[in-house]
PDB file of C-alpha atoms in Angstrom:
ATOM      1  CA  MET A   1       1.560  22.130 -22.579  1.00  0.00           C
ATOM      2  CA  LEU A   2      -1.844  20.332 -21.983  1.00  0.00           C
ATOM      3  CA  TYR A   3      -3.075  18.901 -18.812  1.00  0.00           C
ATOM      4  CA  TYR A   4      -3.821  14.780 -18.444  1.00  0.00           C
ATOM      5  CA  LYS A   5      -6.248  14.401 -14.974  1.00  0.00           C
ATOM      6  CA  ASP A   6      -4.570  10.507 -13.893  1.00  0.00           C
ATOM      7  CA  SER A   7      -7.102   9.703 -11.125  1.00  0.00           C
ATOM      8  CA  GLU A   8      -7.234  12.754  -8.530  1.00  0.00           C
ATOM      9  CA  TYR A   9      -3.748  14.224  -9.898  1.00  0.00           C
ATOM     10  CA  ILE A  10      -3.793  16.472 -12.891  1.00  0.00           C
ATOM     11  CA  ILE A  11      -0.028  15.405 -15.116  1.00  0.00           C
ATOM     12  CA  GLN A  12       1.242  18.841 -16.644  1.00  0.00           C
ATOM     13  CA  ILE A  13       2.769  16.929 -19.698  1.00  0.00           C
ATOM     14  CA  HIS A  14       5.365  18.934 -21.264  1.00  0.00           C
ATOM     15  CA  VAL A  15       6.206  16.502 -24.516  1.00  0.00           C
ATOM     16  CA  SER A  16       4.118  17.374 -26.535  1.00  0.00           C
ATOM     17  CA  TYR A  17       5.003  14.323 -29.490  1.00  0.00           C
ATOM     18  CA  VAL A  18       5.148  10.233 -30.086  1.00  0.00           C
ATOM     19  CA  ASP A  19       7.106   9.676 -33.105  1.00  0.00           C
ATOM     20  CA  ILE A  20       6.247   5.991 -33.654  1.00  0.00           C
ATOM     21  CA  ARG A  21       6.775   6.527 -37.826  1.00  0.00           C
ATOM     22  CA  LYS A  22      10.139   4.207 -37.757  1.00  0.00           C
ATOM     23  CA  SER A  23       7.758   1.204 -36.388  1.00  0.00           C
ATOM     24  CA  TYR A  24       4.326   1.669 -37.847  1.00  0.00           C
ATOM     25  CA  GLY A  25       4.775   4.745 -40.257  1.00  0.00           C
ATOM     26  CA  VAL A  26       2.092   6.563 -38.436  1.00  0.00           C
ATOM     27  CA  PHE A  27       3.136  10.183 -36.407  1.00  0.00           C
ATOM     28  CA  MET A  28       0.810  10.257 -33.484  1.00  0.00           C
ATOM     29  CA  ASP A  29       0.611  13.367 -31.278  1.00  0.00           C
ATOM     30  CA  ILE A  30       0.081  13.532 -27.861  1.00  0.00           C
ATOM     31  CA  ARG A  31      -2.195  16.829 -27.912  1.00  0.00           C
ATOM     32  CA  GLN A  32      -4.473  14.523 -30.576  1.00  0.00           C
ATOM     33  CA  LEU A  33      -4.870  11.486 -28.111  1.00  0.00           C
ATOM     34  CA  TYR A  34      -5.352  13.962 -24.839  1.00  0.00           C
ATOM     35  CA  TYR A  35      -8.111  15.219 -26.854  1.00  0.00           C
ATOM     36  CA  PHE A  36      -9.622  11.738 -28.288  1.00  0.00           C
ATOM     37  CA  VAL A  37      -9.739  10.919 -24.579  1.00  0.00           C
ATOM     38  CA  THR A  38     -12.043  13.717 -23.551  1.00  0.00           C
ATOM     39  CA  VAL A  39     -14.232  12.858 -26.705  1.00  0.00           C
ATOM     40  CA  ALA A  40     -14.652   9.800 -25.934  1.00  0.00           C
ATOM     41  CA  GLU A  41     -15.104  10.461 -22.356  1.00  0.00           C
ATOM     42  CA  GLU A  42     -17.238  13.075 -23.240  1.00  0.00           C
ATOM     43  CA  GLY A  43     -19.527  11.289 -25.897  1.00  0.00           C
ATOM     44  CA  GLN A  44     -20.029  14.600 -27.824  1.00  0.00           C
ATOM     45  CA  ILE A  45     -17.834  16.927 -29.744  1.00  0.00           C
ATOM     46  CA  SER A  46     -19.457  19.805 -28.676  1.00  0.00           C
ATOM     47  CA  SER A  47     -18.746  19.351 -24.836  1.00  0.00           C
ATOM     48  CA  ALA A  48     -15.687  17.987 -25.328  1.00  0.00           C
ATOM     49  CA  ALA A  49     -14.498  21.473 -26.852  1.00  0.00           C
ATOM     50  CA  GLU A  50     -16.077  23.312 -24.396  1.00  0.00           C
ATOM     51  CA  LYS A  51     -14.111  21.026 -21.937  1.00  0.00           C
ATOM     52  CA  LEU A  52     -10.885  21.734 -23.826  1.00  0.00           C
ATOM     53  CA  ASN A  53     -11.142  25.670 -23.670  1.00  0.00           C
ATOM     54  CA  MET A  54     -11.615  25.750 -27.879  1.00  0.00           C
ATOM     55  CA  THR A  55     -14.238  25.591 -30.672  1.00  0.00           C
ATOM     56  CA  GLN A  56     -15.922  22.670 -32.039  1.00  0.00           C
ATOM     57  CA  PRO A  57     -14.337  22.588 -35.753  1.00  0.00           C
ATOM     58  CA  PRO A  58     -10.277  21.992 -34.745  1.00  0.00           C
ATOM     59  CA  LEU A  59     -11.335  19.541 -32.279  1.00  0.00           C
ATOM     60  CA  SER A  60     -13.343  17.989 -35.114  1.00  0.00           C
ATOM     61  CA  GLN A  61     -10.584  18.388 -37.503  1.00  0.00           C
ATOM     62  CA  GLN A  62      -8.440  16.307 -35.104  1.00  0.00           C
ATOM     63  CA  MET A  63     -10.373  14.303 -34.228  1.00  0.00           C
ATOM     64  CA  LYS A  64     -10.535  13.277 -38.484  1.00  0.00           C
ATOM     65  CA  LYS A  65      -7.187  13.705 -38.774  1.00  0.00           C
ATOM     66  CA  LEU A  66      -6.233  11.218 -35.844  1.00  0.00           C
ATOM     67  CA  GLU A  67      -8.442   9.048 -38.124  1.00  0.00           C
ATOM     68  CA  GLU A  68      -6.945   9.239 -41.269  1.00  0.00           C
ATOM     69  CA  ASP A  69      -3.124   9.561 -39.160  1.00  0.00           C
ATOM     70  CA  THR A  70      -3.668   5.457 -38.243  1.00  0.00           C
ATOM     71  CA  ASN A  71      -6.274   4.524 -41.145  1.00  0.00           C
ATOM     72  CA  THR A  72      -9.020   3.290 -38.627  1.00  0.00           C
ATOM     73  CA  LYS A  73     -12.587   4.574 -37.933  1.00  0.00           C
ATOM     74  CA  LEU A  74     -12.654   5.186 -34.021  1.00  0.00           C
ATOM     75  CA  PHE A  75     -16.237   6.680 -34.036  1.00  0.00           C
ATOM     76  CA  ASN A  76     -19.777   6.402 -35.168  1.00  0.00           C
ATOM     77  CA  ARG A  77     -21.850   9.802 -35.582  1.00  0.00           C
ATOM     78  CA  THR A  78     -25.496   9.222 -33.745  1.00  0.00           C
ATOM     79  CA  PRO A  79     -27.680  11.821 -33.171  1.00  0.00           C
ATOM     80  CA  LYS A  80     -27.025  11.836 -29.439  1.00  0.00           C
ATOM     81  CA  GLY A  81     -23.347  12.211 -30.249  1.00  0.00           C
ATOM     82  CA  ILE A  82     -20.535  10.348 -30.844  1.00  0.00           C
ATOM     83  CA  GLU A  83     -19.868   5.970 -29.941  1.00  0.00           C
ATOM     84  CA  LEU A  84     -16.510   4.571 -30.216  1.00  0.00           C
ATOM     85  CA  THR A  85     -16.185   1.619 -32.441  1.00  0.00           C
ATOM     86  CA  GLU A  86     -14.370  -1.141 -31.306  1.00  0.00           C
ATOM     87  CA  ALA A  87     -11.076  -0.026 -32.014  1.00  0.00           C
ATOM     88  CA  GLY A  88     -12.045   3.623 -31.006  1.00  0.00           C
ATOM     89  CA  LYS A  89     -12.285   1.649 -27.709  1.00  0.00           C
ATOM     90  CA  LEU A  90      -9.111   0.342 -27.868  1.00  0.00           C
ATOM     91  CA  LEU A  91      -7.444   3.426 -29.049  1.00  0.00           C
ATOM     92  CA  LEU A  92      -9.231   4.939 -25.501  1.00  0.00           C
ATOM     93  CA  SER A  93      -6.784   2.304 -23.310  1.00  0.00           C
ATOM     94  CA  ARG A  94      -4.023   2.697 -24.750  1.00  0.00           C
ATOM     95  CA  ALA A  95      -4.554   6.542 -24.940  1.00  0.00           C
ATOM     96  CA  HIS A  96      -4.754   6.271 -21.018  1.00  0.00           C
ATOM     97  CA  GLN A  97      -1.465   4.047 -21.038  1.00  0.00           C
ATOM     98  CA  ILE A  98       0.187   6.510 -22.901  1.00  0.00           C
ATOM     99  CA  LEU A  99      -0.632   9.848 -21.410  1.00  0.00           C
ATOM    100  CA  THR A 100       0.134   8.559 -18.253  1.00  0.00           C
ATOM    101  CA  PHE A 101       3.848   7.257 -19.240  1.00  0.00           C
ATOM    102  CA  VAL A 102       4.884  10.296 -21.136  1.00  0.00           C
ATOM    103  CA  SER A 103       3.934  12.198 -17.959  1.00  0.00           C
ATOM    104  CA  ASN A 104       5.661   9.552 -15.602  1.00  0.00           C
ATOM    105  CA  THR A 105       8.099  10.179 -17.701  1.00  0.00           C
ATOM    106  CA  VAL A 106       8.899  13.529 -17.002  1.00  0.00           C
ATOM    107  CA  ASN A 107       8.322  13.672 -13.688  1.00  0.00           C
ATOM    108  CA  GLU A 108      10.831  11.193 -13.431  1.00  0.00           C
ATOM    109  CA  LEU A 109      13.056  12.917 -15.690  1.00  0.00           C
ATOM    110  CA  ASN A 110      12.735  16.214 -14.182  1.00  0.00           C
ATOM    111  CA  GLU A 111      13.322  14.682 -10.096  1.00  0.00           C
ATOM    112  CA  TYR A 112      16.951  12.739 -11.379  1.00  0.00           C
ATOM    113  CA  VAL A 113      17.448  16.422 -12.381  1.00  0.00           C
ATOM    114  CA  GLN A 114      17.027  17.766  -9.563  1.00  0.00           C
ATOM    115  CA  GLY A 115      17.861  15.069  -7.477  1.00  0.00           C
ATOM    116  CA  ALA A 116      15.313  13.353  -5.185  1.00  0.00           C
ATOM    117  CA  LYS A 117      12.875  14.936  -3.026  1.00  0.00           C
ATOM    118  CA  GLY A 118       9.398  14.849  -2.091  1.00  0.00           C
ATOM    119  CA  ILE A 119       7.588  13.551   0.779  1.00  0.00           C
ATOM    120  CA  VAL A 120       7.129   9.555   1.730  1.00  0.00           C
ATOM    121  CA  ASN A 121       3.958   9.083   3.877  1.00  0.00           C
ATOM    122  CA  ILE A 122       4.841   5.215   5.806  1.00  0.00           C
ATOM    123  CA  GLY A 123       2.207   3.707   7.382  1.00  0.00           C
ATOM    124  CA  ILE A 124       2.814   1.665  10.479  1.00  0.00           C
ATOM    125  CA  ILE A 125       1.100  -0.223  12.700  1.00  0.00           C
ATOM    126  CA  SER A 126       1.187   0.410  16.450  1.00  0.00           C
ATOM    127  CA  SER A 127       2.523  -3.214  17.302  1.00  0.00           C
ATOM    128  CA  SER A 128       5.840  -2.822  14.858  1.00  0.00           C
ATOM    129  CA  VAL A 129       6.131   0.483  15.518  1.00  0.00           C
ATOM    130  CA  GLU A 130       9.741  -0.540  17.808  1.00  0.00           C
ATOM    131  CA  SER A 131      10.590  -1.854  14.213  1.00  0.00           C
ATOM    132  CA  LEU A 132      11.332   2.002  12.803  1.00  0.00           C
ATOM    133  CA  LEU A 133      14.347   1.534  14.613  1.00  0.00           C
ATOM    134  CA  SER A 134      15.692  -0.357  12.698  1.00  0.00           C
ATOM    135  CA  PHE A 135      14.757   1.631   9.217  1.00  0.00           C
ATOM    136  CA  LYS A 136      17.834   3.693   9.550  1.00  0.00           C
ATOM    137  CA  LEU A 137      15.520   6.815   9.164  1.00  0.00           C
ATOM    138  CA  PRO A 138      18.744   8.731   9.942  1.00  0.00           C
ATOM    139  CA  GLU A 139      21.057   7.277   6.915  1.00  0.00           C
ATOM    140  CA  PHE A 140      18.804   7.707   4.474  1.00  0.00           C
ATOM    141  CA  GLN A 141      17.250  10.810   4.877  1.00  0.00           C
ATOM    142  CA  LYS A 142      21.381  12.007   5.081  1.00  0.00           C
ATOM    143  CA  ASN A 143      21.767  10.538   1.631  1.00  0.00           C
ATOM    144  CA  ASN A 144      18.379  11.948   0.556  1.00  0.00           C
ATOM    145  CA  PRO A 145      18.265  15.148   2.561  1.00  0.00           C
ATOM    146  CA  LYS A 146      15.316  16.601   0.642  1.00  0.00           C
ATOM    147  CA  ILE A 147      13.251  13.657   1.635  1.00  0.00           C
ATOM    148  CA  LYS A 148      10.781  14.088   4.025  1.00  0.00           C
ATOM    149  CA  PHE A 149       8.204  11.504   5.994  1.00  0.00           C
ATOM    150  CA  ASN A 150       4.510  11.554   7.384  1.00  0.00           C
ATOM    151  CA  VAL A 151       4.299   8.895   9.805  1.00  0.00           C
ATOM    152  CA  ILE A 152       1.034   7.571  10.361  1.00  0.00           C
ATOM    153  CA  GLU A 153       0.183   5.144  12.869  1.00  0.00           C
ATOM    154  CA  ASN A 154      -2.801   2.547  12.979  1.00  0.00           C
ATOM    155  CA  ASP A 155      -4.215  -0.603  12.686  1.00  0.00           C
ATOM    156  CA  THR A 156      -3.624  -2.787   9.132  1.00  0.00           C
ATOM    157  CA  PHE A 157      -7.119  -3.094   8.315  1.00  0.00           C
ATOM    158  CA  SER A 158      -6.731   1.304   8.105  1.00  0.00           C
ATOM    159  CA  ILE A 159      -3.557   1.296   7.294  1.00  0.00           C
ATOM    160  CA  LEU A 160      -4.445  -1.004   4.091  1.00  0.00           C
ATOM    161  CA  ASP A 161      -7.204   0.848   3.546  1.00  0.00           C
ATOM    162  CA  MET A 162      -4.838   4.380   3.079  1.00  0.00           C
ATOM    163  CA  VAL A 163      -2.257   2.521   1.042  1.00  0.00           C
ATOM    164  CA  GLU A 164      -5.542   1.272  -1.336  1.00  0.00           C
ATOM    165  CA  LYS A 165      -6.477   5.316  -1.349  1.00  0.00           C
ATOM    166  CA  ALA A 166      -3.034   6.815  -1.554  1.00  0.00           C
ATOM    167  CA  LEU A 167      -3.330   8.111   2.086  1.00  0.00           C
ATOM    168  CA  VAL A 168      -0.668   6.070   2.566  1.00  0.00           C
ATOM    169  CA  ASP A 169       3.109   5.894   0.009  1.00  0.00           C
ATOM    170  CA  VAL A 170       4.098   2.656   1.645  1.00  0.00           C
ATOM    171  CA  ALA A 171       3.036   0.964   5.043  1.00  0.00           C
ATOM    172  CA  PHE A 172       4.420  -2.085   7.357  1.00  0.00           C
ATOM    173  CA  VAL A 173       2.105  -4.304   8.443  1.00  0.00           C
ATOM    174  CA  ARG A 174       1.853  -7.635  10.028  1.00  0.00           C
ATOM    175  CA  THR A 175       0.646 -10.559   8.565  1.00  0.00           C
ATOM    176  CA  PRO A 176      -2.669 -12.435   8.124  1.00  0.00           C
ATOM    177  CA  PHE A 177      -3.392 -10.033   5.201  1.00  0.00           C
ATOM    178  CA  SER A 178      -4.946  -9.627   2.289  1.00  0.00           C
ATOM    179  CA  SER A 179      -2.401  -8.655  -0.469  1.00  0.00           C
ATOM    180  CA  ILE A 180      -4.571  -8.359  -3.337  1.00  0.00           C
ATOM    181  CA  GLY A 181      -3.309  -5.138  -5.509  1.00  0.00           C
ATOM    182  CA  LEU A 182      -0.119  -4.637  -3.304  1.00  0.00           C
ATOM    183  CA  HIS A 183       3.323  -5.098  -3.878  1.00  0.00           C
ATOM    184  CA  THR A 184       4.998  -7.319  -0.540  1.00  0.00           C
ATOM    185  CA  TYR A 185       7.879  -7.334   0.715  1.00  0.00           C
ATOM    186  CA  THR A 186       8.940  -9.819   4.610  1.00  0.00           C
ATOM    187  CA  LEU A 187      11.452  -7.549   6.693  1.00  0.00           C
ATOM    188  CA  PHE A 188      11.511 -10.470   9.117  1.00  0.00           C
ATOM    189  CA  SER A 189       9.406 -13.187  10.737  1.00  0.00           C
ATOM    190  CA  GLU A 190       8.416 -13.834  14.655  1.00  0.00           C
ATOM    191  CA  PRO A 191       6.999 -16.110  16.727  1.00  0.00           C
ATOM    192  CA  VAL A 192       4.393 -15.658  19.508  1.00  0.00           C
ATOM    193  CA  CYS A 193       4.255 -15.141  23.070  1.00  0.00           C
ATOM    194  CA  ALA A 194       1.724 -15.256  26.237  1.00  0.00           C
ATOM    195  CA  VAL A 195       1.523 -12.052  28.147  1.00  0.00           C
ATOM    196  CA  LEU A 196       0.132 -11.822  31.806  1.00  0.00           C
ATOM    197  CA  SER A 197       0.414  -9.483  35.254  1.00  0.00           C
ATOM    198  CA  LYS A 198       2.540 -11.388  37.944  1.00  0.00           C
ATOM    199  CA  SER A 199      -0.703  -9.799  39.640  1.00  0.00           C
ATOM    200  CA  TYR A 200      -3.062 -12.197  37.835  1.00  0.00           C
ATOM    201  CA  LEU A 201      -0.383 -15.527  38.213  1.00  0.00           C
ATOM    202  CA  GLU A 202      -2.292 -17.021  40.868  1.00  0.00           C
ATOM    203  CA  GLN A 203      -5.933 -17.081  39.242  1.00  0.00           C
ATOM    204  CA  SER A 204      -4.746 -17.809  35.641  1.00  0.00           C
ATOM    205  CA  THR A 205      -5.141 -21.829  34.747  1.00  0.00           C
ATOM    206  CA  LEU A 206      -0.939 -21.508  33.580  1.00  0.00           C
ATOM    207  CA  ARG A 207       0.346 -20.760  36.959  1.00  0.00           C
ATOM    208  CA  ASP A 208       1.310 -24.101  37.720  1.00  0.00           C
ATOM    209  CA  LYS A 209       3.454 -24.759  34.196  1.00  0.00           C
ATOM    210  CA  LEU A 210       4.672 -21.216  34.436  1.00  0.00           C
ATOM    211  CA  MET A 211       5.989 -21.637  37.849  1.00  0.00           C
ATOM    212  CA  SER A 212       7.478 -24.934  37.361  1.00  0.00           C
ATOM    213  CA  SER A 213       9.131 -24.781  34.063  1.00  0.00           C
ATOM    214  CA  ASP A 214      10.981 -22.272  31.951  1.00  0.00           C
ATOM    215  CA  GLU A 215      10.047 -23.513  29.070  1.00  0.00           C
ATOM    216  CA  PRO A 216       8.017 -22.345  26.165  1.00  0.00           C
ATOM    217  CA  LEU A 217       3.915 -23.008  26.584  1.00  0.00           C
ATOM    218  CA  LEU A 218       2.147 -24.962  23.868  1.00  0.00           C
ATOM    219  CA  LEU A 219      -1.249 -23.999  22.595  1.00  0.00           C
ATOM    220  CA  SER A 220      -2.705 -26.205  24.613  1.00  0.00           C
ATOM    221  CA  ASP A 221      -1.432 -25.124  27.383  1.00  0.00           C
ATOM    222  CA  LEU A 222      -4.145 -22.222  26.341  1.00  0.00           C
ATOM    223  CA  ILE A 223      -7.709 -23.874  26.011  1.00  0.00           C
ATOM    224  CA  ASP A 224      -8.975 -22.594  29.720  1.00  0.00           C
ATOM    225  CA  GLU A 225      -7.359 -19.469  30.150  1.00  0.00           C
ATOM    226  CA  LYS A 226      -9.095 -15.964  29.436  1.00  0.00           C
ATOM    227  CA  ILE A 227      -7.884 -14.057  26.737  1.00  0.00           C
ATOM    228  CA  ILE A 228      -6.761 -11.394  25.121  1.00  0.00           C
ATOM    229  CA  LEU A 229      -5.958 -10.547  20.957  1.00  0.00           C
ATOM    230  CA  LEU A 230      -5.401  -8.393  18.540  1.00  0.00           C
ATOM    231  CA  GLN A 231      -7.905  -7.790  15.881  1.00  0.00           C
ATOM    232  CA  ASN A 232      -6.930  -8.520  13.066  1.00  0.00           C
ATOM    233  CA  TYR A 233      -4.666 -11.939  14.558  1.00  0.00           C
ATOM    234  CA  GLU A 234      -7.545 -13.913  15.457  1.00  0.00           C
ATOM    235  CA  ASN A 235      -8.587 -15.887  13.405  1.00  0.00           C
ATOM    236  CA  THR A 236      -4.684 -17.019  13.109  1.00  0.00           C
ATOM    237  CA  VAL A 237      -5.503 -17.768  16.646  1.00  0.00           C
ATOM    238  CA  LYS A 238      -8.319 -19.216  16.800  1.00  0.00           C
ATOM    239  CA  THR A 239      -7.300 -21.519  13.644  1.00  0.00           C
ATOM    240  CA  ALA A 240      -4.853 -23.334  14.752  1.00  0.00           C
ATOM    241  CA  CYS A 241      -6.349 -23.828  18.894  1.00  0.00           C
ATOM    242  CA  ARG A 242      -9.140 -25.673  16.599  1.00  0.00           C
ATOM    243  CA  GLN A 243      -6.117 -27.817  15.408  1.00  0.00           C
ATOM    244  CA  PHE A 244      -6.447 -28.968  18.630  1.00  0.00           C
ATOM    245  CA  ASN A 245      -9.454 -28.997  19.003  1.00  0.00           C
ATOM    246  CA  PHE A 246     -10.613 -25.980  21.463  1.00  0.00           C
ATOM    247  CA  GLU A 247     -12.065 -23.014  21.201  1.00  0.00           C
ATOM    248  CA  PRO A 248     -10.042 -20.356  22.843  1.00  0.00           C
ATOM    249  CA  ASN A 249     -11.714 -17.839  25.635  1.00  0.00           C
ATOM    250  CA  VAL A 250     -11.438 -14.585  24.112  1.00  0.00           C
ATOM    251  CA  VAL A 251     -12.492 -12.155  27.056  1.00  0.00           C
ATOM    252  CA  CYS A 252     -11.273  -9.234  25.050  1.00  0.00           C
ATOM    253  CA  ARG A 253     -10.722  -8.410  21.517  1.00  0.00           C
ATOM    254  CA  GLY A 254      -8.315  -4.953  20.919  1.00  0.00           C
ATOM    255  CA  SER A 255      -7.633  -3.506  17.772  1.00  0.00           C
ATOM    256  CA  ASN A 256      -4.525  -1.909  19.111  1.00  0.00           C
ATOM    257  CA  ALA A 257      -1.312  -2.968  20.929  1.00  0.00           C
ATOM    258  CA  ILE A 258      -0.798  -0.649  23.790  1.00  0.00           C
ATOM    259  CA  SER A 259      -4.525  -0.859  24.877  1.00  0.00           C
ATOM    260  CA  ALA A 260      -3.739  -4.723  24.993  1.00  0.00           C
ATOM    261  CA  LEU A 261      -1.074  -4.752  26.827  1.00  0.00           C
ATOM    262  CA  LEU A 262      -2.406  -2.155  29.280  1.00  0.00           C
ATOM    263  CA  LEU A 263      -5.269  -4.509  29.632  1.00  0.00           C
ATOM    264  CA  ALA A 264      -3.231  -7.857  29.911  1.00  0.00           C
ATOM    265  CA  ARG A 265      -0.991  -5.499  32.364  1.00  0.00           C
ATOM    266  CA  ALA A 266      -4.321  -4.739  34.502  1.00  0.00           C
ATOM    267  CA  GLY A 267      -5.135  -8.498  35.287  1.00  0.00           C
ATOM    268  CA  LEU A 268      -8.249  -9.002  32.274  1.00  0.00           C
ATOM    269  CA  GLY A 269      -6.126 -12.845  31.039  1.00  0.00           C
ATOM    270  CA  THR A 270      -3.593 -13.706  29.003  1.00  0.00           C
ATOM    271  CA  MET A 271      -2.690 -11.866  25.897  1.00  0.00           C
ATOM    272  CA  ILE A 272      -1.030 -14.033  22.527  1.00  0.00           C
ATOM    273  CA  THR A 273       0.519 -11.233  20.679  1.00  0.00           C
ATOM    274  CA  PRO A 274       4.484 -11.298  18.876  1.00  0.00           C
ATOM    275  CA  ILE A 275       7.171 -11.684  20.527  1.00  0.00           C
ATOM    276  CA  SER A 276       8.210  -8.333  19.153  1.00  0.00           C
ATOM    277  CA  THR A 277       5.115  -5.849  20.485  1.00  0.00           C
ATOM    278  CA  VAL A 278       5.735  -6.844  24.264  1.00  0.00           C
ATOM    279  CA  GLU A 279       8.926  -4.582  23.829  1.00  0.00           C
ATOM    280  CA  MET A 280       6.778  -1.510  23.802  1.00  0.00           C
ATOM    281  CA  THR A 281       6.543  -1.820  27.338  1.00  0.00           C
ATOM    282  CA  ASP A 282       7.745  -2.090  30.933  1.00  0.00           C
ATOM    283  CA  LEU A 283       8.039  -5.798  31.711  1.00  0.00           C
ATOM    284  CA  SER A 284       8.659  -5.377  35.337  1.00  0.00           C
ATOM    285  CA  ASP A 285       5.603  -6.342  36.847  1.00  0.00           C
ATOM    286  CA  LEU A 286       4.791  -8.473  33.361  1.00  0.00           C
ATOM    287  CA  ILE A 287       5.168 -12.551  32.445  1.00  0.00           C
ATOM    288  CA  VAL A 288       6.038 -13.365  29.188  1.00  0.00           C
ATOM    289  CA  ARG A 289       6.053 -16.681  28.313  1.00  0.00           C
ATOM    290  CA  ALA A 290       7.236 -17.669  24.393  1.00  0.00           C
ATOM    291  CA  ILE A 291       4.570 -20.120  22.984  1.00  0.00           C
ATOM    292  CA  ASN A 292       5.804 -22.799  21.076  1.00  0.00           C
ATOM    293  CA  CYS A 293       3.461 -22.724  17.717  1.00  0.00           C
ATOM    294  CA  SER A 294       4.919 -22.578  14.552  1.00  0.00           C
ATOM    295  CA  ILE A 295       1.088 -21.833  12.656  1.00  0.00           C
ATOM    296  CA  LEU A 296       1.049 -18.661  14.912  1.00  0.00           C
ATOM    297  CA  ASN A 297       4.877 -17.010  13.452  1.00  0.00           C
ATOM    298  CA  SER A 298       3.773 -13.514  12.856  1.00  0.00           C
ATOM    299  CA  SER A 299       5.588 -11.433   9.786  1.00  0.00           C
ATOM    300  CA  ILE A 300       6.445  -7.540   9.420  1.00  0.00           C
ATOM    301  CA  VAL A 301       6.011  -6.923   5.712  1.00  0.00           C
ATOM    302  CA  MET A 302       6.745  -3.639   3.843  1.00  0.00           C
ATOM    303  CA  VAL A 303       3.499  -3.522   1.344  1.00  0.00           C
ATOM    304  CA  TRP A 304       2.872  -0.468  -1.444  1.00  0.00           C
ATOM    305  CA  ASN A 305       0.069  -0.361  -4.151  1.00  0.00           C
ATOM    306  CA  ALA A 306       0.662  -2.454  -7.324  1.00  0.00           C
ATOM    307  CA  ASP A 307      -1.860  -0.332  -9.219  1.00  0.00           C
ATOM    308  CA  ARG A 308       0.131   2.945  -8.144  1.00  0.00           C
ATOM    309  CA  LYS A 309       3.753   3.847  -9.048  1.00  0.00           C
ATOM    310  CA  PRO A 310       5.845   5.100  -6.522  1.00  0.00           C
ATOM    311  CA  SER A 311       7.096   8.743  -7.277  1.00  0.00           C
ATOM    312  CA  TYR A 312      11.123   8.765  -6.983  1.00  0.00           C
ATOM    313  CA  ALA A 313      11.283   9.674  -3.946  1.00  0.00           C
ATOM    314  CA  VAL A 314       9.481   6.113  -2.758  1.00  0.00           C
ATOM    315  CA  SER A 315      10.503   4.626  -4.459  1.00  0.00           C
ATOM    316  CA  LYS A 316      14.259   5.628  -3.347  1.00  0.00           C
ATOM    317  CA  PHE A 317      13.058   4.624   0.116  1.00  0.00           C
ATOM    318  CA  ILE A 318      11.320   1.093  -0.885  1.00  0.00           C
ATOM    319  CA  GLU A 319      15.115   0.577  -2.324  1.00  0.00           C
ATOM    320  CA  HIS A 320      16.643   1.523   1.012  1.00  0.00           C
ATOM    321  CA  ILE A 321      14.699  -1.048   3.121  1.00  0.00           C
ATOM    322  CA  LYS A 322      15.286  -3.523   1.323  1.00  0.00           C
ATOM    323  CA  ASN A 323      18.712  -3.569   1.036  1.00  0.00           C
ATOM    324  CA  LEU A 324      18.966  -3.615   4.561  1.00  0.00           C
ATOM    325  CA  GLU A 325      19.286  -6.616   6.867  1.00  0.00           C
ATOM    326  CA  ILE A 326      15.982  -5.621   9.554  1.00  0.00           C
ATOM    327  CA  LYS A 327      15.956  -8.940  11.758  1.00  0.00           C
ATOM    328  CA  SER A 328      13.316  -9.530  14.717  1.00  0.00           C
ATOM    329  CA  PRO A 329      13.516  -6.802  17.289  1.00  0.00           C
TER     330      PRO A 329
END
């Protein structure tokens, strides 16, 4: 039994051997690979042996046997220690992959035998919290009673940073954002709207348009309006406005949808926001009007780290969400 350190996690490996003789005529010991990785990373047999809690001669013998088994020179011995040959560098890369694959396979088998269990850390932005209602979490939990949830609410940039650092397993964020290093699955798209308080209407440049018609606003109607925006949405709105040859008069930027809505309610200006956001607040003293501008449409997207294999519990949750027919609130 040995332990393989993969990133921040130490994974117990229960499988001792990988037999690849049928394909390549080579018998390779997983323990040898683990020893090899340790020697390669330490750069010295002595320090590697100390780290592995063994003496130098057996470790040297294992490395010699590995070279004999693979019929390949893996090390160059130098006065300062050892250096990997090009073949050794290739094996180091493959050894990391093999050890990780073996540990993941064992974990998956254990989870399969024991049933899905664990914790799914869900990140969600404040402007899409209402979407939780459509995720049918009670149904999922009923079918997977050993799976628990942690729900973390924050802005898009913070949530994506948590996904990158593996602090969040799966997240629900709003476009636009960079999808580099992420798997993505779009849940739904929705139009945007203008939100302003009834008390602010008299001083708003939108007054005549709003009072004379129930038709959606045009983006050009907001040329002289004081605008409130969510930070991650600012570039999208500004880019759209420039297509109509004007710069929006942004008087406030907010990272949180709830606080931005409160500022609109206070009469600071008109908020441009995805339409589902307004369902987070009391609308009795607010005016909400759709904006007819398709390039401002926003999507809620499920994301997870592309470089980290999700646990069995997280995979079950992702599969559950994909099987739902989620529509804009």
